[in-house]
């Protein structure tokens, strides 16, 4: 158990809908990262938040947004869903107090868009 | 050219074999190198973590980094069926405090160890 908690574990929704994925980082970790994993693309970095502020942005679509709350949990919002958004969405966290830290992943949220 | 290249396999070996997994990369700024193991539909689990060049050993696992060749390896000795998983290499440059520690991943190599 990495200590990173993600909900829901599985989600099936229709095209055009909106979903919210939730992540609780490891105790003491200030950074939260969101990754998307699909069969053909591998693990793709979406976005990072550090202590409530956006720190880095990757291949995140405009239909997607995220935030990190004062208690450090994070939410990833996916809207106007398309079939191609079906994937595993991982949250990861790290202490992020300078170099030498690495990140630990949650078990993922499996999103199926039908 | 992708920043990190990894042969997706699949790789199938008999139990007890020595397994060699590799990644190449193009960004010379990468300083931290990791190997993650991912079982089917589970989160990636950190296996090995090395800084800069050199070797690191942990039980049956050895990680090697050759920065001059931009090449990293993971060796698994006496492989077991429980080692069957997808192995992902990951790397990132040195970051300052509060900087991003975003990892760049290879696509993963699927390994099957047959009893």
PDB file of C-alpha atoms in Angstrom:
ATOM      1  CA  UNK A   1       0.000   0.000   0.000  1.00  0.00           C
ATOM      2  CA  UNK A   2       1.570   3.267  -1.187  1.00  0.00           C
ATOM      3  CA  UNK A   3      -0.556   5.472   1.076  1.00  0.00           C
ATOM      4  CA  UNK A   4      -2.111   7.306  -1.882  1.00  0.00           C
ATOM      5  CA  UNK A   5      -5.879   6.827  -1.973  1.00  0.00           C
ATOM      6  CA  UNK A   6      -7.994   7.211  -5.080  1.00  0.00           C
ATOM      7  CA  UNK A   7     -11.754   7.057  -5.539  1.00  0.00           C
ATOM      8  CA  UNK A   8     -13.697   5.741  -7.317  1.00  0.00           C
ATOM      9  CA  UNK A   9     -11.827   2.613  -8.409  1.00  0.00           C
ATOM     10  CA  UNK A  10     -14.104   2.026 -11.372  1.00  0.00           C
ATOM     11  CA  UNK A  11     -16.432   4.347 -13.242  1.00  0.00           C
ATOM     12  CA  UNK A  12     -18.599   3.830 -16.303  1.00  0.00           C
ATOM     13  CA  UNK A  13     -20.217   6.846 -17.871  1.00  0.00           C
ATOM     14  CA  UNK A  14     -21.658   8.024 -21.165  1.00  0.00           C
ATOM     15  CA  UNK A  15     -20.130  10.319 -23.740  1.00  0.00           C
ATOM     16  CA  UNK A  16     -20.705  13.981 -23.033  1.00  0.00           C
ATOM     17  CA  UNK A  17     -20.875  13.478 -19.295  1.00  0.00           C
ATOM     18  CA  UNK A  18     -18.655  14.905 -16.558  1.00  0.00           C
ATOM     19  CA  UNK A  19     -16.885  12.988 -13.804  1.00  0.00           C
ATOM     20  CA  UNK A  20     -14.702  13.851 -10.837  1.00  0.00           C
ATOM     21  CA  UNK A  21     -11.836  11.695  -9.632  1.00  0.00           C
ATOM     22  CA  UNK A  22     -10.569  12.142  -6.115  1.00  0.00           C
ATOM     23  CA  UNK A  23      -7.120  11.654  -4.601  1.00  0.00           C
ATOM     24  CA  UNK A  24      -5.749  11.783  -1.079  1.00  0.00           C
ATOM     25  CA  UNK A  25      -1.941  11.982  -1.031  1.00  0.00           C
ATOM     26  CA  UNK A  26       0.364  10.234   1.426  1.00  0.00           C
ATOM     27  CA  UNK A  27       0.517  11.882   4.806  1.00  0.00           C
ATOM     28  CA  UNK A  28       3.011  14.751   4.678  1.00  0.00           C
ATOM     29  CA  UNK A  29       3.233  14.893   0.883  1.00  0.00           C
ATOM     30  CA  UNK A  30       2.733  18.358  -0.591  1.00  0.00           C
ATOM     31  CA  UNK A  31       2.696  17.513  -4.290  1.00  0.00           C
ATOM     32  CA  UNK A  32       0.002  15.688  -6.181  1.00  0.00           C
ATOM     33  CA  UNK A  33       0.433  14.478  -9.743  1.00  0.00           C
ATOM     34  CA  UNK A  34      -2.161  13.180 -12.156  1.00  0.00           C
ATOM     35  CA  UNK A  35      -1.266  10.699 -14.881  1.00  0.00           C
ATOM     36  CA  UNK A  36      -3.336   9.045 -17.584  1.00  0.00           C
ATOM     37  CA  UNK A  37      -2.512   5.543 -18.760  1.00  0.00           C
ATOM     38  CA  UNK A  38      -3.925   4.100 -21.932  1.00  0.00           C
ATOM     39  CA  UNK A  39      -2.818   1.012 -23.850  1.00  0.00           C
ATOM     40  CA  UNK A  40      -1.275   2.887 -26.745  1.00  0.00           C
ATOM     41  CA  UNK A  41       0.131   5.956 -24.960  1.00  0.00           C
ATOM     42  CA  UNK A  42       1.556   4.546 -21.760  1.00  0.00           C
ATOM     43  CA  UNK A  43       1.724   6.763 -18.688  1.00  0.00           C
ATOM     44  CA  UNK A  44       1.181  10.385 -19.648  1.00  0.00           C
ATOM     45  CA  UNK A  45       1.689  13.230 -17.197  1.00  0.00           C
ATOM     46  CA  UNK A  46      -1.332  15.521 -16.950  1.00  0.00           C
ATOM     47  CA  UNK A  47      -0.757  18.046 -14.192  1.00  0.00           C
ATOM     48  CA  UNK A  48       0.975  18.655 -10.853  1.00  0.00           C
ATOM     49  CA  UNK A  49      -0.135  20.659  -7.848  1.00  0.00           C
ATOM     50  CA  UNK A  50       2.155  21.701  -5.041  1.00  0.00           C
ATOM     51  CA  UNK A  51       0.637  22.887  -1.772  1.00  0.00           C
ATOM     52  CA  UNK A  52      -2.517  24.096  -3.489  1.00  0.00           C
ATOM     53  CA  UNK A  53      -0.939  25.736  -6.522  1.00  0.00           C
ATOM     54  CA  UNK A  54      -0.496  24.456 -10.044  1.00  0.00           C
ATOM     55  CA  UNK A  55       3.207  23.598 -10.506  1.00  0.00           C
ATOM     56  CA  UNK A  56       3.509  21.887 -13.871  1.00  0.00           C
ATOM     57  CA  UNK A  57       1.257  21.068 -16.767  1.00  0.00           C
ATOM     58  CA  UNK A  58       1.575  18.240 -19.236  1.00  0.00           C
ATOM     59  CA  UNK A  59      -0.660  16.788 -21.900  1.00  0.00           C
ATOM     60  CA  UNK A  60      -3.887  17.797 -20.224  1.00  0.00           C
ATOM     61  CA  UNK A  61      -6.869  18.557 -22.440  1.00  0.00           C
ATOM     62  CA  UNK A  62      -8.833  21.774 -22.006  1.00  0.00           C
ATOM     63  CA  UNK A  63     -11.871  19.648 -21.112  1.00  0.00           C
ATOM     64  CA  UNK A  64      -9.954  18.446 -18.064  1.00  0.00           C
ATOM     65  CA  UNK A  65      -9.179  20.454 -14.970  1.00  0.00           C
ATOM     66  CA  UNK A  66      -7.788  19.796 -11.541  1.00  0.00           C
ATOM     67  CA  UNK A  67      -7.373  21.445  -8.192  1.00  0.00           C
ATOM     68  CA  UNK A  68      -5.723  20.805  -4.856  1.00  0.00           C
ATOM     69  CA  UNK A  69      -7.568  21.790  -1.716  1.00  0.00           C
ATOM     70  CA  UNK A  70      -6.203  23.224   1.571  1.00  0.00           C
ATOM     71  CA  UNK A  71      -6.209  19.739   3.123  1.00  0.00           C
ATOM     72  CA  UNK A  72      -4.007  18.701   0.137  1.00  0.00           C
ATOM     73  CA  UNK A  73      -6.448  16.289  -1.416  1.00  0.00           C
ATOM     74  CA  UNK A  74      -6.930  16.757  -5.136  1.00  0.00           C
ATOM     75  CA  UNK A  75      -9.688  16.328  -7.685  1.00  0.00           C
ATOM     76  CA  UNK A  76      -9.442  15.776 -11.420  1.00  0.00           C
ATOM     77  CA  UNK A  77     -12.509  16.889 -13.350  1.00  0.00           C
ATOM     78  CA  UNK A  78     -13.149  15.407 -16.774  1.00  0.00           C
ATOM     79  CA  UNK A  79     -15.943  16.951 -18.836  1.00  0.00           C
ATOM     80  CA  UNK A  80     -17.576  16.457 -22.245  1.00  0.00           C
ATOM     81  CA  UNK A  81     -16.238  12.939 -22.113  1.00  0.00           C
ATOM     82  CA  UNK A  82     -15.319  11.123 -25.294  1.00  0.00           C
ATOM     83  CA  UNK A  83     -14.745   7.442 -25.965  1.00  0.00           C
ATOM     84  CA  UNK A  84     -11.029   8.129 -26.214  1.00  0.00           C
ATOM     85  CA  UNK A  85     -10.936   9.348 -22.615  1.00  0.00           C
ATOM     86  CA  UNK A  86     -11.385   5.773 -21.424  1.00  0.00           C
ATOM     87  CA  UNK A  87      -8.218   5.031 -19.479  1.00  0.00           C
ATOM     88  CA  UNK A  88      -6.693   4.450 -16.081  1.00  0.00           C
ATOM     89  CA  UNK A  89      -6.163   7.704 -14.226  1.00  0.00           C
ATOM     90  CA  UNK A  90      -3.473   7.648 -11.577  1.00  0.00           C
ATOM     91  CA  UNK A  91      -2.776  10.058  -8.816  1.00  0.00           C
ATOM     92  CA  UNK A  92       0.693  10.176  -7.286  1.00  0.00           C
ATOM     93  CA  UNK A  93       2.230  12.202  -4.497  1.00  0.00           C
ATOM     94  CA  UNK A  94       5.649  13.237  -3.249  1.00  0.00           C
ATOM     95  CA  UNK A  95       7.135  15.209  -0.394  1.00  0.00           C
ATOM     96  CA  UNK A  96       8.751  17.608  -2.889  1.00  0.00           C
ATOM     97  CA  UNK A  97      11.197  19.321  -0.562  1.00  0.00           C
ATOM     98  CA  UNK A  98      14.040  19.439  -3.034  1.00  0.00           C
ATOM     99  CA  UNK A  99      15.802  16.899  -5.162  1.00  0.00           C
ATOM    100  CA  UNK A 100      15.978  13.306  -4.169  1.00  0.00           C
ATOM    101  CA  UNK A 101      12.321  12.706  -3.687  1.00  0.00           C
ATOM    102  CA  UNK A 102      10.324  10.362  -5.774  1.00  0.00           C
ATOM    103  CA  UNK A 103       6.653   9.828  -6.285  1.00  0.00           C
ATOM    104  CA  UNK A 104       4.302   7.095  -5.148  1.00  0.00           C
ATOM    105  CA  UNK A 105       1.216   6.064  -7.050  1.00  0.00           C
ATOM    106  CA  UNK A 106      -2.297   5.216  -6.008  1.00  0.00           C
ATOM    107  CA  UNK A 107      -4.184   2.236  -7.369  1.00  0.00           C
ATOM    108  CA  UNK A 108      -5.883   4.289 -10.067  1.00  0.00           C
ATOM    109  CA  UNK A 109      -9.408   5.084 -11.216  1.00  0.00           C
ATOM    110  CA  UNK A 110     -10.536   3.041 -14.200  1.00  0.00           C
ATOM    111  CA  UNK A 111     -12.762   5.184 -16.393  1.00  0.00           C
ATOM    112  CA  UNK A 112     -14.838   3.648 -19.150  1.00  0.00           C
ATOM    113  CA  UNK A 113     -16.754   5.980 -21.447  1.00  0.00           C
ATOM    114  CA  UNK A 114     -19.516   4.293 -23.433  1.00  0.00           C
TER     115      UNK A 114
ATOM    116  CA  UNK B   1      12.592  11.168 -30.988  1.00  0.00           C
ATOM    117  CA  UNK B   2      10.796  10.258 -27.761  1.00  0.00           C
ATOM    118  CA  UNK B   3      12.511  11.338 -24.567  1.00  0.00           C
ATOM    119  CA  UNK B   4      12.456   7.789 -23.202  1.00  0.00           C
ATOM    120  CA  UNK B   5      12.416   4.632 -25.291  1.00  0.00           C
ATOM    121  CA  UNK B   6      11.597   1.219 -23.907  1.00  0.00           C
ATOM    122  CA  UNK B   7      11.015  -2.014 -25.781  1.00  0.00           C
ATOM    123  CA  UNK B   8       7.433  -3.078 -24.956  1.00  0.00           C
ATOM    124  CA  UNK B   9       8.226  -6.765 -25.382  1.00  0.00           C
ATOM    125  CA  UNK B  10       6.492  -8.960 -24.475  1.00  0.00           C
ATOM    126  CA  UNK B  11       9.324 -10.855 -22.854  1.00  0.00           C
ATOM    127  CA  UNK B  12       8.794 -14.466 -21.783  1.00  0.00           C
ATOM    128  CA  UNK B  13      11.421 -16.359 -19.756  1.00  0.00           C
ATOM    129  CA  UNK B  14      11.568 -19.603 -17.745  1.00  0.00           C
ATOM    130  CA  UNK B  15      11.645 -19.492 -13.976  1.00  0.00           C
ATOM    131  CA  UNK B  16      15.165 -18.957 -12.656  1.00  0.00           C
ATOM    132  CA  UNK B  17      16.361 -17.011 -15.696  1.00  0.00           C
ATOM    133  CA  UNK B  18      18.216 -13.720 -15.523  1.00  0.00           C
ATOM    134  CA  UNK B  19      16.103 -10.954 -17.000  1.00  0.00           C
ATOM    135  CA  UNK B  20      17.505  -7.791 -18.529  1.00  0.00           C
ATOM    136  CA  UNK B  21      15.251  -4.788 -19.094  1.00  0.00           C
ATOM    137  CA  UNK B  22      16.483  -1.609 -20.718  1.00  0.00           C
ATOM    138  CA  UNK B  23      15.635   1.976 -21.541  1.00  0.00           C
ATOM    139  CA  UNK B  24      17.375   4.649 -23.540  1.00  0.00           C
ATOM    140  CA  UNK B  25      16.811   8.341 -23.228  1.00  0.00           C
ATOM    141  CA  UNK B  26      17.697  11.527 -25.050  1.00  0.00           C
ATOM    142  CA  UNK B  27      17.555  14.247 -22.367  1.00  0.00           C
ATOM    143  CA  UNK B  28      21.016  14.659 -20.842  1.00  0.00           C
ATOM    144  CA  UNK B  29      19.484  16.615 -17.958  1.00  0.00           C
ATOM    145  CA  UNK B  30      17.954  13.475 -16.464  1.00  0.00           C
ATOM    146  CA  UNK B  31      19.615  12.762 -13.127  1.00  0.00           C
ATOM    147  CA  UNK B  32      17.214  10.483 -11.272  1.00  0.00           C
ATOM    148  CA  UNK B  33      16.288   7.096 -12.625  1.00  0.00           C
ATOM    149  CA  UNK B  34      13.619   4.762 -11.385  1.00  0.00           C
ATOM    150  CA  UNK B  35      12.097   1.416 -12.159  1.00  0.00           C
ATOM    151  CA  UNK B  36       8.467   0.766 -11.392  1.00  0.00           C
ATOM    152  CA  UNK B  37       6.671  -2.568 -11.448  1.00  0.00           C
ATOM    153  CA  UNK B  38       3.033  -2.608 -12.417  1.00  0.00           C
ATOM    154  CA  UNK B  39       0.754  -5.577 -12.064  1.00  0.00           C
ATOM    155  CA  UNK B  40      -2.287  -5.697 -14.289  1.00  0.00           C
ATOM    156  CA  UNK B  41      -4.696  -2.849 -13.557  1.00  0.00           C
ATOM    157  CA  UNK B  42      -2.769  -1.825 -10.450  1.00  0.00           C
ATOM    158  CA  UNK B  43      -0.778   1.290  -9.631  1.00  0.00           C
ATOM    159  CA  UNK B  44       2.934   1.397 -10.491  1.00  0.00           C
ATOM    160  CA  UNK B  45       5.057   0.338  -7.521  1.00  0.00           C
ATOM    161  CA  UNK B  46       8.508   1.826  -7.026  1.00  0.00           C
ATOM    162  CA  UNK B  47      11.129  -0.901  -7.336  1.00  0.00           C
ATOM    163  CA  UNK B  48      14.504   0.783  -7.688  1.00  0.00           C
ATOM    164  CA  UNK B  49      15.720   4.362  -7.430  1.00  0.00           C
ATOM    165  CA  UNK B  50      19.164   5.586  -8.470  1.00  0.00           C
ATOM    166  CA  UNK B  51      20.843   8.930  -8.765  1.00  0.00           C
ATOM    167  CA  UNK B  52      23.235   9.670 -11.623  1.00  0.00           C
ATOM    168  CA  UNK B  53      25.490   6.896 -12.919  1.00  0.00           C
ATOM    169  CA  UNK B  54      26.373   3.627 -11.280  1.00  0.00           C
ATOM    170  CA  UNK B  55      24.851   0.439  -9.976  1.00  0.00           C
ATOM    171  CA  UNK B  56      22.427  -0.274  -7.191  1.00  0.00           C
ATOM    172  CA  UNK B  57      21.500  -3.681  -5.886  1.00  0.00           C
ATOM    173  CA  UNK B  58      18.488  -4.724  -3.845  1.00  0.00           C
ATOM    174  CA  UNK B  59      18.031  -8.444  -3.351  1.00  0.00           C
ATOM    175  CA  UNK B  60      17.499 -10.062  -6.741  1.00  0.00           C
ATOM    176  CA  UNK B  61      17.278  -6.691  -8.493  1.00  0.00           C
ATOM    177  CA  UNK B  62      20.154  -4.614  -9.866  1.00  0.00           C
ATOM    178  CA  UNK B  63      19.740  -1.232 -11.525  1.00  0.00           C
ATOM    179  CA  UNK B  64      22.464   0.208 -13.722  1.00  0.00           C
ATOM    180  CA  UNK B  65      22.761   3.691 -15.145  1.00  0.00           C
ATOM    181  CA  UNK B  66      25.210   4.666 -17.867  1.00  0.00           C
ATOM    182  CA  UNK B  67      24.782   8.371 -18.404  1.00  0.00           C
ATOM    183  CA  UNK B  68      27.489   8.546 -21.062  1.00  0.00           C
ATOM    184  CA  UNK B  69      25.421   6.206 -23.221  1.00  0.00           C
ATOM    185  CA  UNK B  70      22.056   7.467 -21.938  1.00  0.00           C
ATOM    186  CA  UNK B  71      21.139   3.885 -21.132  1.00  0.00           C
ATOM    187  CA  UNK B  72      19.637   2.312 -18.028  1.00  0.00           C
ATOM    188  CA  UNK B  73      19.060  -1.326 -17.171  1.00  0.00           C
ATOM    189  CA  UNK B  74      17.261  -3.450 -14.645  1.00  0.00           C
ATOM    190  CA  UNK B  75      18.465  -7.000 -14.028  1.00  0.00           C
ATOM    191  CA  UNK B  76      16.363  -9.576 -12.238  1.00  0.00           C
ATOM    192  CA  UNK B  77      18.213 -12.666 -11.013  1.00  0.00           C
ATOM    193  CA  UNK B  78      16.547 -15.999 -10.304  1.00  0.00           C
ATOM    194  CA  UNK B  79      13.296 -14.731 -11.791  1.00  0.00           C
ATOM    195  CA  UNK B  80      10.063 -15.988 -10.258  1.00  0.00           C
ATOM    196  CA  UNK B  81       6.522 -16.269 -11.655  1.00  0.00           C
ATOM    197  CA  UNK B  82       5.563 -13.520  -9.186  1.00  0.00           C
ATOM    198  CA  UNK B  83       7.877 -11.200 -11.130  1.00  0.00           C
ATOM    199  CA  UNK B  84       5.460 -11.364 -14.054  1.00  0.00           C
ATOM    200  CA  UNK B  85       4.369  -7.765 -14.528  1.00  0.00           C
ATOM    201  CA  UNK B  86       5.004  -4.700 -16.665  1.00  0.00           C
ATOM    202  CA  UNK B  87       8.231  -2.893 -15.809  1.00  0.00           C
ATOM    203  CA  UNK B  88       8.364   0.848 -16.431  1.00  0.00           C
ATOM    204  CA  UNK B  89      11.471   2.961 -16.415  1.00  0.00           C
ATOM    205  CA  UNK B  90      11.070   6.569 -15.314  1.00  0.00           C
ATOM    206  CA  UNK B  91      13.414   9.493 -15.029  1.00  0.00           C
ATOM    207  CA  UNK B  92      13.600  13.193 -14.312  1.00  0.00           C
ATOM    208  CA  UNK B  93      16.107  16.010 -14.075  1.00  0.00           C
ATOM    209  CA  UNK B  94      17.352  17.489 -10.825  1.00  0.00           C
ATOM    210  CA  UNK B  95      14.833  19.945  -9.408  1.00  0.00           C
ATOM    211  CA  UNK B  96      15.051  22.641  -6.809  1.00  0.00           C
ATOM    212  CA  UNK B  97      12.851  22.798  -3.748  1.00  0.00           C
ATOM    213  CA  UNK B  98       9.278  23.341  -4.807  1.00  0.00           C
ATOM    214  CA  UNK B  99      10.167  22.495  -8.377  1.00  0.00           C
ATOM    215  CA  UNK B 100       8.378  19.877 -10.352  1.00  0.00           C
ATOM    216  CA  UNK B 101       9.420  16.293  -9.839  1.00  0.00           C
ATOM    217  CA  UNK B 102       7.398  15.181 -12.833  1.00  0.00           C
ATOM    218  CA  UNK B 103       8.609  11.864 -14.152  1.00  0.00           C
ATOM    219  CA  UNK B 104       8.936  10.874 -17.776  1.00  0.00           C
ATOM    220  CA  UNK B 105       8.061   7.223 -18.267  1.00  0.00           C
ATOM    221  CA  UNK B 106       8.926   4.605 -20.813  1.00  0.00           C
ATOM    222  CA  UNK B 107       5.985   2.680 -22.202  1.00  0.00           C
ATOM    223  CA  UNK B 108       6.837  -0.395 -20.161  1.00  0.00           C
ATOM    224  CA  UNK B 109       8.038  -3.924 -20.917  1.00  0.00           C
ATOM    225  CA  UNK B 110       5.632  -6.756 -20.212  1.00  0.00           C
ATOM    226  CA  UNK B 111       7.451  -9.675 -18.580  1.00  0.00           C
ATOM    227  CA  UNK B 112       6.130 -13.191 -18.095  1.00  0.00           C
ATOM    228  CA  UNK B 113       8.092 -15.705 -16.029  1.00  0.00           C
ATOM    229  CA  UNK B 114       6.928 -19.231 -16.757  1.00  0.00           C
ATOM    230  CA  UNK B 115       7.042 -21.903 -14.002  1.00  0.00           C
TER     231      UNK B 115
END
